[in-house]
mmCIF file of C-alpha atoms and ligand atoms in Angstrom:
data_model
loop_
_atom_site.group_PDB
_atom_site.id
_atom_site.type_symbol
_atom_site.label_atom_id
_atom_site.label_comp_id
_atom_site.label_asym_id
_atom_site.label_seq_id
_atom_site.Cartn_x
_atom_site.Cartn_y
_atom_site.Cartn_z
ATOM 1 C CA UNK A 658 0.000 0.000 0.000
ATOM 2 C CA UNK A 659 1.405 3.484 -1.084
ATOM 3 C CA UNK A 660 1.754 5.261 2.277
ATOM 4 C CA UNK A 661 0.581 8.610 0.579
ATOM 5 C CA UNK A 662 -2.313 6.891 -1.068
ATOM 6 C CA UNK A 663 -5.080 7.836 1.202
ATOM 7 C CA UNK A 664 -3.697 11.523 1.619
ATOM 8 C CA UNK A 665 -3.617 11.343 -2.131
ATOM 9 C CA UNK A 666 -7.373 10.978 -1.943
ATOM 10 C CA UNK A 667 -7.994 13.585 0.365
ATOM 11 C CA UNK A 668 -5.783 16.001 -1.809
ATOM 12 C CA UNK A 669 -7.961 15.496 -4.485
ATOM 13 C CA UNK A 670 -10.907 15.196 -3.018
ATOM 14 C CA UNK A 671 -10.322 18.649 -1.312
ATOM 15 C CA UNK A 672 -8.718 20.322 -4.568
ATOM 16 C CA UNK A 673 -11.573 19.046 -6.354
ATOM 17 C CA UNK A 674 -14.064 20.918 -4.205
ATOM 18 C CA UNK A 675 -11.972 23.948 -4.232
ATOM 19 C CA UNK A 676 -10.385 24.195 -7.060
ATOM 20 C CA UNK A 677 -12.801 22.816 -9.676
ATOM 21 C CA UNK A 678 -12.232 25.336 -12.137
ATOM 22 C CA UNK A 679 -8.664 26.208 -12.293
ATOM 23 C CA UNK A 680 -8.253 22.347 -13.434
ATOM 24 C CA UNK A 681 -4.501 21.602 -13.380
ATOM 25 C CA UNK A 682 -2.944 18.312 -14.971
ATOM 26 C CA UNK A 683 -1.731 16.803 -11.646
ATOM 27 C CA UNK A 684 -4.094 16.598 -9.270
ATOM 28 C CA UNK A 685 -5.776 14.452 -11.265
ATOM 29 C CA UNK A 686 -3.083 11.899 -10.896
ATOM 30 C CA UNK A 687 -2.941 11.774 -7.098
ATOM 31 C CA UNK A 688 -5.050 9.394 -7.079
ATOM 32 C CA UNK A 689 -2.725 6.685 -7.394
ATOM 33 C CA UNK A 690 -1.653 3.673 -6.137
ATOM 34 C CA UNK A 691 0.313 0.808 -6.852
ATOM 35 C CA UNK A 692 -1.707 -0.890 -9.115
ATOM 36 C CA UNK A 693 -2.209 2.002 -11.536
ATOM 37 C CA UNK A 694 1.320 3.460 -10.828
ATOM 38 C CA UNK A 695 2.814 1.880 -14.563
ATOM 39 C CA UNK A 696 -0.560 3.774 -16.002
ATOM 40 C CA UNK A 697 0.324 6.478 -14.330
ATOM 41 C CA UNK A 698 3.059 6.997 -15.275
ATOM 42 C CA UNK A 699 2.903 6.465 -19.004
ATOM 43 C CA UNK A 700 -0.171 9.025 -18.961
ATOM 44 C CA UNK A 701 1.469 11.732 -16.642
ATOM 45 C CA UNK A 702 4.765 13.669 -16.951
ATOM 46 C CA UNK A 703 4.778 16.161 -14.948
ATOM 47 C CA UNK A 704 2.913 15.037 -11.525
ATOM 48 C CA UNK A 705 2.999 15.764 -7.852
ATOM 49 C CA UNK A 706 5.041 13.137 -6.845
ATOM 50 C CA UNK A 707 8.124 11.494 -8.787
ATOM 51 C CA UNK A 708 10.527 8.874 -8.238
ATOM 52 C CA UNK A 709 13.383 10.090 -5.956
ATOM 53 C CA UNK A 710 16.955 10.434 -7.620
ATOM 54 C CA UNK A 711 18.597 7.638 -6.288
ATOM 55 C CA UNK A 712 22.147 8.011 -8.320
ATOM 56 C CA UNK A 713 24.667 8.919 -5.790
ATOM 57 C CA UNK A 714 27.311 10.314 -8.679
ATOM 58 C CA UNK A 715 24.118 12.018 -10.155
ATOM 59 C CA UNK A 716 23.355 13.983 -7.050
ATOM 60 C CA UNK A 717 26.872 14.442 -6.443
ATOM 61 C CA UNK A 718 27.862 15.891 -10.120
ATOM 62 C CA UNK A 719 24.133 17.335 -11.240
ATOM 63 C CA UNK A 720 23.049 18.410 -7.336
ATOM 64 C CA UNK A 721 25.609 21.411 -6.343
ATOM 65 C CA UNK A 722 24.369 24.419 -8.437
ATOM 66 C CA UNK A 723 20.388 23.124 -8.306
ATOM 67 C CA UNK A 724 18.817 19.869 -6.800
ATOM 68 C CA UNK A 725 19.481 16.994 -8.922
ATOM 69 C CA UNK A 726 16.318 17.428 -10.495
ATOM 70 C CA UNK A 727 14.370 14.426 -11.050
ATOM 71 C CA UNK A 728 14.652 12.274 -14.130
ATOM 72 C CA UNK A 729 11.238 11.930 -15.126
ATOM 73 C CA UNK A 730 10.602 15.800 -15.073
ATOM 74 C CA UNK A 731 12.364 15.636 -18.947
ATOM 75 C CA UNK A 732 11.963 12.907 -21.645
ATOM 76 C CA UNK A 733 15.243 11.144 -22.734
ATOM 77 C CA UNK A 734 16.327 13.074 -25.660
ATOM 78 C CA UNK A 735 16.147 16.127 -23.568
ATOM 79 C CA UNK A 736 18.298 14.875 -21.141
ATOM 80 C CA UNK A 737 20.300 13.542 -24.069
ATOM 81 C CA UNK A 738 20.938 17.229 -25.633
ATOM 82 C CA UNK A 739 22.101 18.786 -22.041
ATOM 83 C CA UNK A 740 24.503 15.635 -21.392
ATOM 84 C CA UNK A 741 25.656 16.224 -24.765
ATOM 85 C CA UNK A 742 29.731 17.305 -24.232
ATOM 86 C CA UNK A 743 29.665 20.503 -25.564
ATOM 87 C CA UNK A 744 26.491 21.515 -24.415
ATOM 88 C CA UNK A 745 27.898 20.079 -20.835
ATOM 89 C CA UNK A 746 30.431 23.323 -21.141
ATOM 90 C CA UNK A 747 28.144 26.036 -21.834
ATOM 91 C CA UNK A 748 25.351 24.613 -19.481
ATOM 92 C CA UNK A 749 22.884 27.564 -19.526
ATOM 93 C CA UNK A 750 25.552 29.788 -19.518
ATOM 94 C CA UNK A 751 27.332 27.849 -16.483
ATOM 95 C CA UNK A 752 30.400 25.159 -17.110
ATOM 96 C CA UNK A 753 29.125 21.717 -16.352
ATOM 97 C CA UNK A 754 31.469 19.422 -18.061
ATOM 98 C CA UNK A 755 32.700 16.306 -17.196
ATOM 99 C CA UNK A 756 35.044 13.838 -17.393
ATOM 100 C CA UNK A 757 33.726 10.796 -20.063
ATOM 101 C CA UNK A 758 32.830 8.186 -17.310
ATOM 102 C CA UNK A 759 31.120 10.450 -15.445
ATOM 103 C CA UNK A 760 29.498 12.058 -18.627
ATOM 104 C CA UNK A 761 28.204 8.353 -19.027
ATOM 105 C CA UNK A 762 27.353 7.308 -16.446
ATOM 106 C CA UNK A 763 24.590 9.983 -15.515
ATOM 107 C CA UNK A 764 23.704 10.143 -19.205
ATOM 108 C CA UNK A 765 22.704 6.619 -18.898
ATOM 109 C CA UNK A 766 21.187 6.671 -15.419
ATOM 110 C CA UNK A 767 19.182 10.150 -16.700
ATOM 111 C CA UNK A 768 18.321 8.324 -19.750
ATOM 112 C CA UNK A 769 16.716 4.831 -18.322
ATOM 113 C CA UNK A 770 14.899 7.154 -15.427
ATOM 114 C CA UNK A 771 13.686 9.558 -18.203
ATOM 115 C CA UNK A 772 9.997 10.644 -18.481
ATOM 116 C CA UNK A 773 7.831 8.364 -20.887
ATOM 117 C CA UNK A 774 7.475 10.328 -24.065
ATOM 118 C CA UNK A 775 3.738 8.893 -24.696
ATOM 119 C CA UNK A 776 2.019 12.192 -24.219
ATOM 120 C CA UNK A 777 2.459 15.325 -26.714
ATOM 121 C CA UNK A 778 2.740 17.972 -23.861
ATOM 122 C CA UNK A 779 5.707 16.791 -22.541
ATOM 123 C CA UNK A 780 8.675 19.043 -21.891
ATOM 124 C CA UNK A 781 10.568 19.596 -25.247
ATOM 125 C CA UNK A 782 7.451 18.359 -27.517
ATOM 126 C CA UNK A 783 6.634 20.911 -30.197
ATOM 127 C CA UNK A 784 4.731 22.885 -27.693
ATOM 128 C CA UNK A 785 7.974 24.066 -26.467
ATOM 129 C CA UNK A 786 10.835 23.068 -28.860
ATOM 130 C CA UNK A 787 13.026 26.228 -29.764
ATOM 131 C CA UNK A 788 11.271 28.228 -27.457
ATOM 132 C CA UNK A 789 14.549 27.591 -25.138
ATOM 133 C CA UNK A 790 17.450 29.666 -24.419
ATOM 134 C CA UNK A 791 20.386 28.792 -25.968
ATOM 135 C CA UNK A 792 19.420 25.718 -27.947
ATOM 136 C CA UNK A 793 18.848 23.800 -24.255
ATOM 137 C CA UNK A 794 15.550 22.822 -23.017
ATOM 138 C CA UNK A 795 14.417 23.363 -20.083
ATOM 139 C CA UNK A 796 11.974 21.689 -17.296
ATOM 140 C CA UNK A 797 10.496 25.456 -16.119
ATOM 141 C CA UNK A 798 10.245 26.046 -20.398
ATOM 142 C CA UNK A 799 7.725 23.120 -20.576
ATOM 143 C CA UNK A 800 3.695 23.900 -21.367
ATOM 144 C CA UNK A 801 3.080 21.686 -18.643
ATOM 145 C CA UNK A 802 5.038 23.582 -15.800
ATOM 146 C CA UNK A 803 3.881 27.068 -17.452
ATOM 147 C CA UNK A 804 0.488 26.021 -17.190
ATOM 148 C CA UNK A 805 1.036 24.759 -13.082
ATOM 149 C CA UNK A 806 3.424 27.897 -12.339
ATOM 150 C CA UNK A 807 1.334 30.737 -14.304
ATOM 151 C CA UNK A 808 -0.223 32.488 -11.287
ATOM 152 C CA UNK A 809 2.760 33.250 -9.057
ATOM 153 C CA UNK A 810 3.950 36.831 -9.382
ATOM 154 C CA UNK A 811 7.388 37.437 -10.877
ATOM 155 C CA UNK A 812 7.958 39.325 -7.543
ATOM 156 C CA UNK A 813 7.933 36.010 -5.341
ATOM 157 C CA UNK A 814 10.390 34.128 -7.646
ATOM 158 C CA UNK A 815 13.209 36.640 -9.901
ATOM 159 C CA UNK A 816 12.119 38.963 -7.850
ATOM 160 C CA UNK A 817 12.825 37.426 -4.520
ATOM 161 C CA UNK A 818 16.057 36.469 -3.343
ATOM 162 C CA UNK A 819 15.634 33.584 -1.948
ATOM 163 C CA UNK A 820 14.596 31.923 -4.891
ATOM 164 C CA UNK A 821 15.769 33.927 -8.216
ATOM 165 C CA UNK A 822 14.981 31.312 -10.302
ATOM 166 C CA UNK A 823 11.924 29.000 -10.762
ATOM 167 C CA UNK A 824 14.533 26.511 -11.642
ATOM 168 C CA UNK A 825 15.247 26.568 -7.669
ATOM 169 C CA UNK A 826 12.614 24.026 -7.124
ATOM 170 C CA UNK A 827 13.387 23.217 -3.891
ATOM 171 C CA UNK A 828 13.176 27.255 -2.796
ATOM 172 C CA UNK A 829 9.389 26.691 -2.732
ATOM 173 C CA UNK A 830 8.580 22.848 -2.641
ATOM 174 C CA UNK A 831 9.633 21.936 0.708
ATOM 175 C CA UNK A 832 10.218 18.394 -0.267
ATOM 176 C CA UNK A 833 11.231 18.704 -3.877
ATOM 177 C CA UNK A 834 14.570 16.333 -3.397
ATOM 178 C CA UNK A 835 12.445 13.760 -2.453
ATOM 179 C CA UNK A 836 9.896 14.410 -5.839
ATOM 180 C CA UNK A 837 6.814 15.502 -3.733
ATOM 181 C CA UNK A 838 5.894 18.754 -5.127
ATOM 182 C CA UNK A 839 2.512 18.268 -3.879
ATOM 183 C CA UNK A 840 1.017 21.550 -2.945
ATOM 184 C CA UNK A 841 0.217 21.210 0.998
ATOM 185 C CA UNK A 842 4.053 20.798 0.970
ATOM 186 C CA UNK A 843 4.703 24.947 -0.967
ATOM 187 C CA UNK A 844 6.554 27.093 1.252
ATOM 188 C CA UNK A 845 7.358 30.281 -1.121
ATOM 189 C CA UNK A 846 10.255 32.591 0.927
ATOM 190 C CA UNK A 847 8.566 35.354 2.108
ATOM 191 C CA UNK A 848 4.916 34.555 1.389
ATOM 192 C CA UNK A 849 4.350 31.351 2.637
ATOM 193 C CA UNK A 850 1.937 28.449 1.748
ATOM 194 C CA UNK A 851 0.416 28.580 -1.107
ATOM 195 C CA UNK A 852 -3.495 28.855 -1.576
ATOM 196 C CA UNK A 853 -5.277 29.226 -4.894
HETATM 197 C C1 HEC B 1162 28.328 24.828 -12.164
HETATM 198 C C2 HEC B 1162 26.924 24.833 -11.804
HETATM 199 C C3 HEC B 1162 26.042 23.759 -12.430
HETATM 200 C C4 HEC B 1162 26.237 22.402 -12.447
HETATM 201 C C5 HEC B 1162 27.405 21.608 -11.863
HETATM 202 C C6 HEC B 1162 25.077 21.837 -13.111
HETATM 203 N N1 HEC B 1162 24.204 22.821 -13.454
HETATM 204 FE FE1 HEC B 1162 22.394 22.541 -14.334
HETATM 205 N N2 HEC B 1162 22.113 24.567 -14.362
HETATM 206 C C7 HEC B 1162 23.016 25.503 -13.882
HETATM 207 C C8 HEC B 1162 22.467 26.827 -14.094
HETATM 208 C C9 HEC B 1162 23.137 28.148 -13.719
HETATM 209 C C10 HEC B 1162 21.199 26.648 -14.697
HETATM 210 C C11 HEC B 1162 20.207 27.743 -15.079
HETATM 211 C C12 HEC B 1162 19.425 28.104 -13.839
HETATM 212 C C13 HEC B 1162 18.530 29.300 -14.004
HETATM 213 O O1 HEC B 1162 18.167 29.656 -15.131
HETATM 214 O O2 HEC B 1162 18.156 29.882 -12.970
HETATM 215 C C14 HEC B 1162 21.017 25.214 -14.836
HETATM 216 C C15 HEC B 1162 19.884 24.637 -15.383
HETATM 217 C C16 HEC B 1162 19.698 23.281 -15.542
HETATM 218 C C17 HEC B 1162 18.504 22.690 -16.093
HETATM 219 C C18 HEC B 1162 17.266 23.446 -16.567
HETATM 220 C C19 HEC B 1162 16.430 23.877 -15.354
HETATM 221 C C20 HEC B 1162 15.165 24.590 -15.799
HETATM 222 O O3 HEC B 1162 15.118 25.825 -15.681
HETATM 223 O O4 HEC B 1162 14.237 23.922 -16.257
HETATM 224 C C21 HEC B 1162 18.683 21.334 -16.110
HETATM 225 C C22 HEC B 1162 17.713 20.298 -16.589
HETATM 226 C C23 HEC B 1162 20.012 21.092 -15.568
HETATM 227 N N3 HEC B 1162 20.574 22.287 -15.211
HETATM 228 C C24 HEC B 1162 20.585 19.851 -15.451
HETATM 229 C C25 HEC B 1162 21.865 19.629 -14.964
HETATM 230 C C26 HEC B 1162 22.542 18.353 -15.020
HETATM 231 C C27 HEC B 1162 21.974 17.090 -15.601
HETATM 232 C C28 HEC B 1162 23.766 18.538 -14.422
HETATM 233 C C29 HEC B 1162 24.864 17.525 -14.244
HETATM 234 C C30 HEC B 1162 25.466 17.029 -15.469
HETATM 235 C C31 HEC B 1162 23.844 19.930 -14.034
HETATM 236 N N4 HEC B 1162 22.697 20.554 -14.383
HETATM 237 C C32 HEC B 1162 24.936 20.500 -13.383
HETATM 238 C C33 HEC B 1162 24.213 25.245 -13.272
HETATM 239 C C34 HEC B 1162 24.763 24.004 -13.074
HETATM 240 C C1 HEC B 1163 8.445 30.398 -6.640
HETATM 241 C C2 HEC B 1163 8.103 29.136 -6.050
HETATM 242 C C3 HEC B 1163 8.177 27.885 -6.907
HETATM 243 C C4 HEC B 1163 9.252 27.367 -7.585
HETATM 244 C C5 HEC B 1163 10.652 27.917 -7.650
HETATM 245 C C6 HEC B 1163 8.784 26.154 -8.221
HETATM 246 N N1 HEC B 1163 7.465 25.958 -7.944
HETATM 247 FE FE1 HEC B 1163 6.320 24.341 -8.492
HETATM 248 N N2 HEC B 1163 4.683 25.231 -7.677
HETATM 249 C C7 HEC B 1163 4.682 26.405 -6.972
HETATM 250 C C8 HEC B 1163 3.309 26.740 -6.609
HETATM 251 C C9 HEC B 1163 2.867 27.964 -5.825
HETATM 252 C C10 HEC B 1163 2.488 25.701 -7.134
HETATM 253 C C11 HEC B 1163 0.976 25.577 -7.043
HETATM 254 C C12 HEC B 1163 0.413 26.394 -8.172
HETATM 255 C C13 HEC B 1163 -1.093 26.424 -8.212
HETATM 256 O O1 HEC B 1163 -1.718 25.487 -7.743
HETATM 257 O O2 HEC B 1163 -1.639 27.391 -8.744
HETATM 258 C C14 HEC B 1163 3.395 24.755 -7.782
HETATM 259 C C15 HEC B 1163 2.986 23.571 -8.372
HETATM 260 C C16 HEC B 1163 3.846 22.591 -8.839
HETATM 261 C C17 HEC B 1163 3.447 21.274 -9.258
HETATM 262 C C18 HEC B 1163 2.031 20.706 -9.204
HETATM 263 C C19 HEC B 1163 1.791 20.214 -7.778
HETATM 264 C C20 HEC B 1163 0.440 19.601 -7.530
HETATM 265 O O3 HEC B 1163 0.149 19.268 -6.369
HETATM 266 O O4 HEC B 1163 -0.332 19.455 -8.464
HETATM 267 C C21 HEC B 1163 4.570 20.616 -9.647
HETATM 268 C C22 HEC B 1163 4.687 19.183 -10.148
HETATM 269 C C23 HEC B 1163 5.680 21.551 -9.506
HETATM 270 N N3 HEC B 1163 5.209 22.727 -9.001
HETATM 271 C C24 HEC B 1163 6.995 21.263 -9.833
HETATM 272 C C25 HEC B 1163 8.029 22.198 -9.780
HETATM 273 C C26 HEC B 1163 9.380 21.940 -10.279
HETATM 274 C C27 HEC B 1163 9.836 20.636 -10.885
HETATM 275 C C28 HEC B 1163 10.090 23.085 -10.066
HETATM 276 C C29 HEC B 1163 11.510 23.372 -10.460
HETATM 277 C C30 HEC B 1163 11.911 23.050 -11.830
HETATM 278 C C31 HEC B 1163 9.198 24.046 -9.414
HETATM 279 N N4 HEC B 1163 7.953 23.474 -9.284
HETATM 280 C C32 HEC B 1163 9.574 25.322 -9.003
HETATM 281 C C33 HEC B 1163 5.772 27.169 -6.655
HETATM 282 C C34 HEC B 1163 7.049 26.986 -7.151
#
């Protein structure tokens, strides 16, 4: 039995009620459980709750600058571009290289974890291909985190310090490194929980 499973029902039972109209793609997965979680995943990219990284040279190598981000938040030939070598040195305008084992290593571990490219409005689909700075997609680029992320004033993220960036997951989901970006568990610096 998935321990969140019954808070899972609450959640949506209670953003149901509330938030009937301002319909979001991932509350309507927290319903899950075991038995649906292959499902569930093949129909959902970008959800409340995804696998944990669980790659110690991943976290170690990909975790310093910005959480290891989770695997599943990009499709694998996304990850495949930024693991690329050359894109590894200009990595959104930071250096990121490294050596060859490690460069394969994580490429492969990002790869096999990947999101499940079923659905067209996954991150880098056509929705968003080329709409990306510098040639490199981008999780916080995708239609799918647009369309979760579009009410919060620019004030509360490049406008705040102590989160600059909405690429600083973890700034405002509480338990991002563990992939629960469930919203009971939003703590935006300076503002506070989150209620829509
Ligand atoms: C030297 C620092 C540094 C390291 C190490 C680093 N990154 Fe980054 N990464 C950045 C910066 C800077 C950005 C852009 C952040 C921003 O726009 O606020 C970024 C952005 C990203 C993004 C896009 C986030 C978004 O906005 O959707 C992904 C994906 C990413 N990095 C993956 C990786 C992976 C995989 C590794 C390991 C190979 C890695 N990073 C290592 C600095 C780093
Ligand atoms: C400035 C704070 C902030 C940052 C940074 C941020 N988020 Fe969010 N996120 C929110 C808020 C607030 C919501 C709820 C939005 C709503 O319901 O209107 C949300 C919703 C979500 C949801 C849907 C949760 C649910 O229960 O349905 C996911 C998934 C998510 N964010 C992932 C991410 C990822 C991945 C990143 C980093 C690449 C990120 N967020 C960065 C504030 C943030």
């Amino acid at each position: 039995m998935n321990p969140f499973a019954c808070q899972s029902v609450l959640t949506l039972l209670l953003t149901s009620t509330l938030a009937m109209s301002s319909a979001h793609l991932a509350f309507a997965d927290d319903d899950d459980d075991e038995d649906d979680e292959h499902e569930h995943k093949r129909n959902s990219l970008f959800e409340s709750r995804l696998a944990p990284v669980v790659n110690a040279t991943y976290s170690e190598e990909c975790g310093s600058c910005h959480m290891a981000y989770q695997p599943g938040l990009l499709p694998p030939r996304d990850w495949a571009r930024i693991m690329a070598p050359d894109a590894l040195i200009n990595h959104y305008g930071d250096d990121a290289s490294l050596s060859e084992a490690l460069r394969a290593e994580i490429s492969a571990f990002l790869g096999a974890n990947a999101a499940n490219v079923a659905r067209s409005m996954v991150p880098g689909d056509a929705s968003n291909t080329g709409a990306v700075s510098g040639g490199l997609p981008r999780i916080t680029e995708s239609a799918d985190f647009k369309h979760e992320h579009d009410e919060i004033p620019a004030r509360l993220v490049t406008g705040n310090p102590e989160v600059n960036s909405f690429s600083q997951c973890n700034a405002c989901h509480q338990k991002a490194a563990e992939g629960n970006y469930d919203e009971r568990w939003i703590d935006i610096p300076g503002h506070g929980p989150w209620r829509d």
